[in-house]
Amino acid sequence: MTTADSTAPAGSPAGRPREEWTGQLGFILSAIGSAVGLGNIWRFPGVAYENGGGAFLIPYLVALITAGIPILFLDYAIGHRFRGAAPTSFRRLGGAAGRWLESLGWFQVTIAFVIGLYYTAVIAWAMSYFVFSFDLRWGDDPAGFFTGEYLHVGEPGVSLEFVPGVLVPLALVWIAAIIVLAAGVAKGLQRVNVIFLPLLVVAFLVLVVRALFLDGAADGLNALFTPDWAALADPNVWIAAYSQIFFSLSIAFGIMITYASYRRRRANLTGPGLVVAFANSSFEILAGIGVFATLGFLAFQQGVEVAELEGIAGVGLSFITFPAIVSQMPGGPIFGILFFGSLVMAGFTSLVSVLQVVSAAIQEKFSLTPRGAAVGVGGVSAVLSILIFSTTTGLLALDVTDQWANNIGIVASAVFTTILVIWVFRRGPELRAHLNAVSTFQVGRVWVLLVGVLAPVVLGYMLISRITTLLVDGYEGMPGWYLALFGWGTVLVLVVGAVIGTVLPWRRSPDDFTAWPPFPADAGTTTQTEARR
């Protein structure tokens, strides 16, 4: 095995070096930009409020330490040691007898592909509402405006009746995403994160400070942080905490495997991983303060308790409740511009990380350049995204697809990954040694136990519980055929994508590869050139 073979991307002309971040700061900002997304702003506050308030922070921190960070380290170790996107890394991890493990990588790539299709639509909505904030276009009826005048939401079905107000910003989001992906890792992904992430933090800090001085803000914060200690005895609260941590760290569907593969051979992994994890959680708590201070103002204006408000999470919070608040508060347009501008920036930095999972896998499989993969992947995705999510049924399709892709697709991916890597291929000690060989913060044997035992048990319970609920109760009262098409059909697409991606031939085999450093430590020698890469 030559040095060039071990560092050039699979499928690329021999000797072409793998793309890299320009440094540790670029990687950290990009990883935080990926983790901090729409869910931090519209999911965490509602989940915390509904699951014990201030007491929720205890299971939340336990879940972060026992599952979130360990799986984040697992993704880092796989991507950094095996130097590739998810399919390449899993194929190399499987070794000569486990080439089929590549299919797990393509399963993750297909999840990212599906999420990218509808995530762009939410960013497009946020872009529209950023513009609407200037003249408060939603008027006195934000709910009616959002579902009626803006989205033209119809009955569950398959519609080709396009909504121009969504189609145009959606096309713009795809054009911007393709340009960023085509520019590559350092000049595209890293640059957009270096610009957007500080802007996002500053904009959201201004928003939170403004919210804290609104009438009723203290009541909102009391509603969020007053602990309900009895909730800690409810297993569902703990499951909610693990779910929140799991979905907010961008783990188990290829993003962190891909991002870690762009770090130099000698690159600290665990230290930056802790920074990313705690920065993500800090932003979630900051979002909780801002959102509930604002909800407290709305409750004050309406003369009701915060508990009586509706739409305190998800799409309803962002596109119905917040516009209603903006209409009633002094300086509302500025508040709306900051809020929806923050949504656009948080969403876009996460979006490019999701799409890079697909782009990197295609580059390596078919020996394409970043530009070629960006145009190909972005073009196909843009057409599908516009056909499905810019129509009058786009909101319903998005809601159903998101439920199945996240709660079944990503969770199943995490369960398979932990079981296959730790128990079937028994790579836990090797990956732990890799982390410790390149990192300042050392992980002990307990890391293998957390990844190999606790994570699959908790996540397996979440997966079975969710599948049972969806089979028995359905979802949001939607017709069974519709859930079969956009819900279970999404799961079928993930499986078919994994099969097709695996059986297609590699333009250049990724198997001529030697992992560094050797494992066991005395199993080989390392040149200075290898160590530097």
Coordinates of C-alpha atoms in Angstrom, one line a residue:
M1 CA 0.0 0.0 0.0
T2 CA 1.5 3.3 -1.0
T3 CA 1.1 6.6 0.8
A4 CA -0.7 8.1 -2.2
D5 CA -3.2 5.3 -2.2
S6 CA -4.0 5.8 1.4
T7 CA -4.7 9.5 1.2
A8 CA -6.2 10.0 -2.3
P9 CA -10.0 9.7 -2.4
A10 CA -11.4 6.5 -3.6
G11 CA -12.3 6.7 -7.2
S12 CA -10.2 9.7 -7.9
P13 CA -7.1 9.8 -10.0
A14 CA -4.2 8.4 -8.0
G15 CA -2.2 11.0 -6.2
R16 CA -4.9 13.7 -6.0
P17 CA -4.9 14.6 -2.3
R18 CA -8.1 14.3 -0.4
E19 CA -9.8 17.7 0.3
E20 CA -9.2 19.0 3.8
W21 CA -10.4 21.7 6.2
T22 CA -7.8 24.5 6.4
G23 CA -7.5 23.9 10.1
Q24 CA -9.1 22.9 13.4
L25 CA -11.2 26.1 13.7
G26 CA -12.7 25.6 10.2
F27 CA -13.7 22.0 11.2
I28 CA -15.2 23.0 14.5
L29 CA -17.2 25.9 13.0
S30 CA -18.4 23.6 10.2
A31 CA -19.4 20.8 12.6
I32 CA -21.2 23.3 14.9
G33 CA -22.9 24.8 11.9
S34 CA -24.1 21.3 10.9
A35 CA -25.4 20.5 14.4
V36 CA -27.0 23.9 15.1
G37 CA -30.1 23.7 12.8
L38 CA -33.8 24.3 12.7
G39 CA -34.4 21.7 15.5
N40 CA -32.3 23.7 18.0
I41 CA -34.6 26.7 17.6
W42 CA -38.0 25.1 17.2
R43 CA -37.7 21.6 18.8
F44 CA -35.7 21.8 22.0
P45 CA -37.7 24.5 23.8
G46 CA -41.0 22.7 23.3
V47 CA -39.5 19.3 24.2
A48 CA -38.0 20.7 27.4
Y49 CA -41.2 22.5 28.4
E50 CA -43.3 19.4 27.9
N51 CA -41.0 17.0 29.7
G52 CA -40.3 18.5 33.2
G53 CA -39.1 22.0 32.4
G54 CA -36.0 22.7 34.4
A55 CA -35.8 19.1 35.6
F56 CA -35.5 18.0 31.9
L57 CA -31.9 19.4 31.9
I58 CA -30.8 16.4 34.1
P59 CA -31.8 13.6 31.6
Y60 CA -30.7 15.9 28.8
L61 CA -27.2 16.2 30.2
V62 CA -27.1 12.5 31.0
A63 CA -28.1 11.7 27.4
L64 CA -25.5 14.0 26.1
I65 CA -22.7 12.4 28.0
T66 CA -23.8 8.8 27.7
A67 CA -25.0 8.6 24.1
G68 CA -24.6 11.9 22.2
I69 CA -20.9 12.4 22.7
P70 CA -20.0 8.7 22.5
I71 CA -21.8 8.2 19.1
L72 CA -20.3 11.5 17.9
F73 CA -16.8 10.1 18.7
L74 CA -17.8 6.9 16.9
D75 CA -18.6 8.8 13.7
Y76 CA -15.4 10.8 14.0
A77 CA -13.3 7.7 14.5
I78 CA -14.8 5.8 11.5
G79 CA -14.5 8.7 9.1
H80 CA -11.0 9.8 10.2
R81 CA -9.5 6.3 10.4
F82 CA -11.0 5.0 7.1
R83 CA -10.7 8.3 5.2
G84 CA -13.9 8.4 3.2
A85 CA -17.5 9.2 3.0
A86 CA -19.9 6.8 4.7
P87 CA -19.9 4.0 2.0
T88 CA -16.1 4.1 1.6
S89 CA -15.5 4.1 5.3
F90 CA -17.8 1.3 6.1
R91 CA -16.5 -0.8 3.2
R92 CA -12.9 -0.4 4.5
L93 CA -14.0 -1.0 8.1
G94 CA -15.7 -4.3 7.0
G95 CA -12.4 -5.5 5.4
A96 CA -12.1 -8.3 2.8
A97 CA -14.9 -10.4 4.4
G98 CA -17.3 -7.4 5.0
R99 CA -17.4 -5.4 1.8
W100 CA -21.2 -5.6 2.1
L101 CA -21.0 -3.2 5.0
E102 CA -20.8 -0.5 2.3
S103 CA -24.6 -0.9 2.1
L104 CA -24.9 0.7 5.6
G105 CA -23.0 3.7 4.2
W106 CA -25.4 4.0 1.3
F107 CA -28.4 3.7 3.7
Q108 CA -27.0 6.7 5.5
V109 CA -26.4 8.5 2.2
T110 CA -30.0 7.9 1.1
I111 CA -31.3 9.3 4.4
A112 CA -29.2 12.4 3.7
F113 CA -30.6 12.6 0.2
V114 CA -34.2 12.4 1.3
I115 CA -33.7 14.9 4.1
G116 CA -32.0 17.3 1.7
L117 CA -35.1 17.3 -0.5
Y118 CA -37.5 18.7 2.1
Y119 CA -35.0 20.6 4.4
T120 CA -34.6 23.0 1.5
A121 CA -38.3 23.7 1.5
V122 CA -38.3 24.8 5.1
I123 CA -35.3 27.2 4.4
A124 CA -37.3 28.5 1.4
W125 CA -40.3 29.3 3.7
A126 CA -37.9 31.0 6.2
M127 CA -36.5 33.1 3.3
S128 CA -40.0 34.1 2.3
Y129 CA -40.9 35.1 5.9
F130 CA -37.7 37.0 6.2
V131 CA -39.0 39.2 3.4
F132 CA -42.6 39.2 4.8
S133 CA -41.2 40.6 8.1
F134 CA -40.5 44.0 6.5
D135 CA -44.3 44.7 6.1
L136 CA -45.8 42.0 8.4
R137 CA -47.5 40.6 5.4
W138 CA -49.3 37.8 7.4
G139 CA -51.6 40.5 8.9
D140 CA -53.9 39.6 11.8
D141 CA -54.2 35.9 10.9
P142 CA -50.8 34.2 10.7
A143 CA -52.3 30.7 10.7
G144 CA -54.6 31.4 7.9
F145 CA -51.9 33.2 5.9
F146 CA -49.4 30.4 6.3
T147 CA -51.6 27.5 5.3
G148 CA -53.9 29.4 3.0
E149 CA -52.5 32.4 1.2
Y150 CA -48.8 31.3 1.3
L151 CA -48.8 27.5 1.0
H152 CA -52.2 26.9 -0.5
V153 CA -52.4 23.7 1.5
G154 CA -54.8 21.1 0.0
E155 CA -56.0 17.7 1.0
P156 CA -53.6 14.8 1.3
G157 CA -52.7 13.6 -2.2
V158 CA -50.2 14.0 -5.0
S159 CA -50.5 17.4 -6.6
L160 CA -48.7 19.1 -9.5
E161 CA -50.3 22.4 -8.7
F162 CA -47.2 24.5 -8.0
V163 CA -47.1 27.4 -5.5
P164 CA -44.9 30.2 -7.0
G165 CA -44.3 31.8 -3.6
V166 CA -42.5 28.6 -2.6
L167 CA -41.1 27.4 -5.9
V168 CA -39.0 30.6 -6.5
P169 CA -37.2 30.7 -3.1
L170 CA -36.8 26.9 -3.2
A171 CA -35.0 27.1 -6.5
L172 CA -32.8 29.9 -5.1
V173 CA -31.9 27.7 -2.1
W174 CA -30.9 24.9 -4.4
I175 CA -28.8 27.2 -6.6
A176 CA -26.9 28.5 -3.5
A177 CA -26.4 25.0 -2.2
I178 CA -25.0 23.7 -5.5
I179 CA -22.6 26.7 -5.7
V180 CA -21.3 26.0 -2.2
L181 CA -20.9 22.2 -2.8
A182 CA -19.1 22.8 -6.1
A183 CA -16.6 25.1 -4.4
G184 CA -15.4 22.2 -2.3
V185 CA -14.7 21.7 1.3
A186 CA -12.4 24.6 2.2
K187 CA -13.7 27.2 -0.3
G188 CA -17.4 26.2 -0.1
L189 CA -18.5 24.5 3.1
Q190 CA -16.0 25.9 5.5
R191 CA -16.3 29.5 4.1
V192 CA -20.1 29.6 4.4
N193 CA -19.9 28.3 8.0
V194 CA -17.1 30.8 8.9
I195 CA -19.4 33.6 7.7
F196 CA -22.8 32.4 8.7
L197 CA -22.2 30.9 12.2
P198 CA -20.9 34.1 13.8
L199 CA -23.7 36.0 12.2
L200 CA -26.2 33.5 13.5
V201 CA -24.9 33.7 17.0
V202 CA -24.9 37.5 17.0
A203 CA -28.3 37.8 15.5
F204 CA -29.8 35.3 18.0
L205 CA -28.1 37.0 20.9
V206 CA -29.7 40.3 19.9
L207 CA -33.0 38.5 19.6
V208 CA -32.8 36.9 23.0
V209 CA -31.7 40.1 24.7
R210 CA -34.6 41.9 23.1
A211 CA -37.0 39.1 24.2
L212 CA -35.8 39.3 27.8
F213 CA -37.1 42.9 28.1
L214 CA -40.6 42.2 26.8
D215 CA -43.6 42.2 29.2
G216 CA -44.3 38.7 30.4
A217 CA -40.8 37.4 29.6
A218 CA -40.2 36.3 33.2
D219 CA -43.4 34.3 33.1
G220 CA -42.3 32.5 30.0
L221 CA -38.9 31.7 31.6
N222 CA -40.6 30.5 34.7
A223 CA -42.8 28.2 32.6
L224 CA -39.7 26.7 30.9
F225 CA -37.3 26.4 33.8
T226 CA -39.6 25.6 36.8
P227 CA -38.6 22.0 37.5
D228 CA -41.2 19.3 37.7
W229 CA -39.1 16.8 39.6
A230 CA -41.8 14.1 39.4
A231 CA -41.2 14.0 35.7
L232 CA -37.8 12.3 36.2
A233 CA -39.7 9.2 37.3
D234 CA -41.3 9.0 33.8
P235 CA -39.3 6.8 31.4
N236 CA -40.8 8.8 28.4
V237 CA -39.1 11.9 29.7
W238 CA -35.7 10.1 29.5
I239 CA -36.5 8.8 26.1
A240 CA -37.4 12.4 25.0
A241 CA -34.0 13.5 26.3
Y242 CA -32.1 10.9 24.4
S243 CA -34.2 11.7 21.3
Q244 CA -33.4 15.4 21.5
I245 CA -29.7 14.8 21.9
F246 CA -29.6 12.2 19.2
F247 CA -31.4 14.3 16.6
S248 CA -29.6 17.6 17.3
L249 CA -26.0 16.4 16.9
S250 CA -26.1 15.4 13.2
I251 CA -25.0 11.9 14.1
A252 CA -25.6 8.4 12.5
F253 CA -26.4 9.5 9.0
G254 CA -23.0 10.2 7.5
I255 CA -22.4 13.8 8.2
M256 CA -19.8 13.5 10.9
I257 CA -18.1 10.5 9.2
T258 CA -17.7 12.6 6.1
Y259 CA -16.6 15.8 7.9
A260 CA -14.0 13.9 10.0
S261 CA -12.6 12.3 6.9
Y262 CA -11.5 15.8 5.7
R263 CA -9.3 16.3 8.8
R264 CA -5.5 15.8 8.5
R265 CA -4.1 12.4 9.7
R266 CA -2.8 13.9 12.9
A267 CA -5.8 15.9 14.0
N268 CA -7.3 16.1 17.5
L269 CA -10.8 14.6 17.4
T270 CA -12.2 14.3 20.9
G271 CA -11.3 17.8 22.1
P272 CA -13.1 19.5 19.2
G273 CA -15.9 16.9 19.5
L274 CA -16.6 18.1 23.1
V275 CA -16.5 21.7 21.9
V276 CA -19.1 20.9 19.2
A277 CA -21.3 18.9 21.5
F278 CA -21.4 21.5 24.3
A279 CA -21.7 24.4 21.8
N280 CA -24.7 22.8 20.3
S281 CA -26.4 22.3 23.7
S282 CA -25.5 25.8 24.7
F283 CA -27.3 27.1 21.6
E284 CA -30.3 25.0 22.4
I285 CA -30.6 26.4 25.9
L286 CA -30.1 29.9 24.4
A287 CA -32.9 29.2 22.0
G288 CA -35.1 28.0 24.8
I289 CA -34.6 31.3 26.7
G290 CA -35.4 33.4 23.6
V291 CA -38.4 31.4 22.6
F292 CA -40.0 31.2 26.0
A293 CA -39.3 34.8 26.9
T294 CA -41.2 35.6 23.7
L295 CA -44.0 33.2 24.4
G296 CA -44.4 34.8 27.8
F297 CA -44.9 38.1 26.0
L298 CA -47.6 36.5 23.8
A299 CA -49.4 35.0 26.9
F300 CA -49.2 38.5 28.6
Q301 CA -50.7 40.2 25.6
Q302 CA -53.6 37.6 25.4
G303 CA -54.1 37.6 29.2
V304 CA -53.6 33.8 29.4
E305 CA -51.1 31.4 31.0
V306 CA -48.2 30.2 28.9
A307 CA -49.6 26.6 29.3
E308 CA -52.7 27.7 27.4
L309 CA -50.8 28.7 24.3
E310 CA -50.8 26.5 21.2
G311 CA -48.1 26.0 18.6
I312 CA -45.0 26.1 20.9
A313 CA -42.9 23.8 18.8
G314 CA -42.1 22.9 15.2
V315 CA -43.5 24.5 12.1
G316 CA -46.4 26.0 14.0
L317 CA -44.0 27.8 16.4
S318 CA -41.9 29.3 13.6
F319 CA -44.5 30.2 11.0
I320 CA -47.7 30.8 13.0
T321 CA -46.9 31.7 16.6
F322 CA -43.8 33.8 16.0
P323 CA -45.5 35.9 13.3
A324 CA -48.3 36.5 15.7
I325 CA -45.9 37.7 18.3
V326 CA -44.0 39.9 15.9
S327 CA -47.3 41.6 14.9
Q328 CA -47.9 42.6 18.5
M329 CA -44.5 43.7 19.8
P330 CA -42.8 47.1 19.5
G331 CA -40.2 47.0 16.7
G332 CA -41.8 43.8 15.4
P333 CA -40.4 43.9 11.9
I334 CA -36.8 44.0 13.2
F335 CA -37.6 41.0 15.5
G336 CA -39.0 39.1 12.6
I337 CA -36.0 39.8 10.4
L338 CA -33.6 38.6 13.1
F339 CA -35.7 35.5 13.8
F340 CA -36.2 34.4 10.2
G341 CA -32.7 35.4 9.2
S342 CA -31.4 33.2 12.0
L343 CA -33.6 30.3 10.7
V344 CA -32.2 30.7 7.2
M345 CA -28.6 30.7 8.4
A346 CA -29.0 27.8 10.8
G347 CA -30.9 25.8 8.2
F348 CA -28.4 26.5 5.4
T349 CA -25.3 25.5 7.3
S350 CA -27.0 22.3 8.2
L351 CA -28.3 21.7 4.7
V352 CA -24.9 21.9 3.0
S353 CA -23.6 19.3 5.5
V354 CA -26.4 17.0 4.7
L355 CA -25.9 17.4 0.9
Q356 CA -22.1 16.9 1.3
V357 CA -22.8 13.4 2.6
V358 CA -24.4 12.6 -0.8
S359 CA -21.9 14.5 -2.9
A360 CA -18.8 13.0 -1.3
A361 CA -20.2 9.5 -1.7
I362 CA -20.9 10.1 -5.4
Q363 CA -17.5 11.7 -5.9
E364 CA -15.7 8.6 -4.5
K365 CA -17.9 6.0 -6.2
F366 CA -17.8 7.5 -9.7
S367 CA -14.5 9.4 -9.6
L368 CA -16.2 12.8 -10.0
T369 CA -14.9 16.2 -9.1
P370 CA -16.7 18.2 -6.4
R371 CA -18.1 20.4 -9.1
G372 CA -19.4 17.5 -11.2
A373 CA -21.0 15.8 -8.2
A374 CA -22.5 19.0 -7.0
V375 CA -24.2 19.7 -10.3
G376 CA -25.3 16.1 -10.7
V377 CA -26.6 15.5 -7.1
G378 CA -27.9 19.1 -6.8
G379 CA -29.7 19.0 -10.1
V380 CA -31.5 15.7 -9.5
S381 CA -32.3 16.7 -5.9
A382 CA -33.6 20.1 -7.0
V383 CA -36.0 18.7 -9.6
L384 CA -37.4 16.1 -7.1
S385 CA -37.6 18.7 -4.3
I386 CA -39.5 21.2 -6.4
L387 CA -41.8 18.5 -7.8
I388 CA -42.8 17.3 -4.4
F389 CA -42.5 20.2 -1.9
S390 CA -43.4 23.3 -3.9
T391 CA -46.9 22.1 -4.6
T392 CA -50.1 22.5 -2.6
T393 CA -49.4 19.1 -0.9
G394 CA -45.8 20.0 -0.1
L395 CA -46.4 20.7 3.7
L396 CA -48.2 17.4 4.2
A397 CA -45.6 15.4 2.3
L398 CA -42.8 17.1 4.2
D399 CA -44.4 16.4 7.6
V400 CA -44.9 12.7 6.8
T401 CA -41.5 12.1 5.1
D402 CA -39.7 13.9 8.0
Q403 CA -41.4 11.6 10.6
W404 CA -40.3 8.4 8.9
A405 CA -36.8 9.5 7.7
N406 CA -35.9 10.8 11.2
N407 CA -37.6 8.5 13.6
I408 CA -37.2 5.3 11.7
G409 CA -34.4 5.9 9.2
I410 CA -31.8 7.6 11.3
V411 CA -32.6 5.7 14.5
A412 CA -32.3 2.4 12.6
S413 CA -29.1 3.5 11.1
A414 CA -27.7 4.2 14.5
V415 CA -28.8 0.9 15.9
F416 CA -27.3 -1.0 12.9
T417 CA -24.0 1.0 13.1
T418 CA -23.4 0.4 16.8
I419 CA -24.3 -3.3 16.7
L420 CA -22.3 -4.0 13.5
V421 CA -19.2 -2.0 14.3
I422 CA -18.9 -3.1 18.0
W423 CA -20.4 -6.6 18.1
V424 CA -20.2 -8.1 14.6
F425 CA -16.9 -6.6 13.3
R426 CA -15.5 -6.0 16.8
R427 CA -13.8 -2.7 15.8
G428 CA -14.5 -1.0 19.1
P429 CA -10.9 -1.4 20.6
E430 CA -9.4 -0.3 17.2
L431 CA -11.5 2.8 17.0
R432 CA -10.8 3.7 20.6
A433 CA -7.1 3.3 20.0
H434 CA -7.4 5.6 17.0
L435 CA -9.2 8.3 19.0
N436 CA -6.6 8.1 21.7
A437 CA -3.6 8.1 19.2
V438 CA -4.6 11.4 17.7
S439 CA -6.5 13.2 20.4
T440 CA -5.7 15.1 23.6
F441 CA -8.8 13.9 25.5
Q442 CA -8.5 10.1 26.0
V443 CA -11.5 7.8 26.0
G444 CA -11.6 4.7 28.2
R445 CA -13.1 1.3 27.8
V446 CA -16.4 2.7 29.1
W447 CA -16.7 4.4 25.7
V448 CA -17.0 1.1 24.0
L449 CA -19.6 0.0 26.5
L450 CA -21.7 3.1 26.0
V451 CA -21.6 2.8 22.2
G452 CA -22.0 -1.0 22.2
V453 CA -24.5 -1.5 25.0
L454 CA -26.4 1.6 26.2
A455 CA -26.8 3.2 22.8
P456 CA -28.3 0.3 20.9
V457 CA -30.6 -0.5 23.9
V458 CA -32.0 3.0 24.2
L459 CA -32.2 3.6 20.5
G460 CA -33.6 0.2 19.8
Y461 CA -36.4 0.9 22.3
M462 CA -37.1 4.2 20.6
L463 CA -37.2 2.6 17.2
I464 CA -39.5 -0.3 18.2
S465 CA -41.8 2.1 20.2
R466 CA -42.1 4.5 17.3
I467 CA -42.7 1.8 14.6
T468 CA -45.4 0.4 16.9
T469 CA -47.1 3.7 17.4
L470 CA -47.1 4.6 13.7
L471 CA -48.5 1.2 12.7
V472 CA -51.2 1.2 15.4
D473 CA -52.2 4.9 15.6
G474 CA -51.1 6.2 12.2
Y475 CA -50.0 9.8 12.0
E476 CA -51.9 13.0 12.4
G477 CA -55.1 11.4 11.2
M478 CA -53.9 11.1 7.6
P479 CA -55.2 8.4 5.3
G480 CA -53.5 5.1 5.4
W481 CA -52.6 5.1 1.7
Y482 CA -50.9 8.5 2.1
L483 CA -48.8 7.2 5.0
A484 CA -48.0 4.1 3.0
L485 CA -46.8 6.3 0.1
F486 CA -44.8 9.0 1.8
G487 CA -44.1 7.3 5.2
W488 CA -43.4 3.7 4.7
G489 CA -42.5 4.5 1.0
T490 CA -39.6 6.6 2.4
V491 CA -38.3 3.6 4.3
L492 CA -38.5 1.5 1.1
V493 CA -36.5 4.2 -0.7
L494 CA -33.8 4.1 1.9
V495 CA -33.5 0.3 1.6
V496 CA -33.5 0.4 -2.2
G497 CA -31.0 3.2 -2.2
A498 CA -28.7 1.2 0.0
V499 CA -28.9 -1.8 -2.4
I500 CA -28.4 0.2 -5.6
G501 CA -25.5 2.2 -4.2
T502 CA -23.8 -1.0 -3.2
V503 CA -24.2 -3.0 -6.4
L504 CA -23.1 -0.3 -8.7
P505 CA -19.4 -0.8 -9.6
W506 CA -16.7 1.5 -8.3
R507 CA -14.8 3.5 -10.9
R508 CA -11.7 3.0 -8.8
S509 CA -11.6 0.5 -6.0
P510 CA -11.4 1.9 -2.5
D511 CA -10.0 -1.4 -1.1
D512 CA -6.3 -0.7 -1.7
F513 CA -6.0 1.1 1.7
T514 CA -4.1 0.9 4.9
A515 CA -5.5 2.6 8.0
W516 CA -3.2 4.7 10.1
P517 CA -2.0 4.4 12.8
P518 CA -1.5 0.6 12.7
F519 CA -3.6 -1.5 15.1
P520 CA -2.3 -3.1 17.2
A521 CA 0.3 -0.4 17.6
D522 CA 3.2 -2.7 16.7
A523 CA 1.5 -4.2 13.6
G524 CA 3.3 -1.9 11.2
T525 CA 5.6 1.1 10.8
T526 CA 4.6 4.6 9.8
T527 CA 6.6 7.0 7.7
Q528 CA 6.8 10.6 8.6
T529 CA 5.0 11.5 5.4
E530 CA 2.0 9.3 6.4
A531 CA 1.9 10.7 9.9
R532 CA 1.7 14.3 8.6
R533 CA -1.2 13.5 6.2

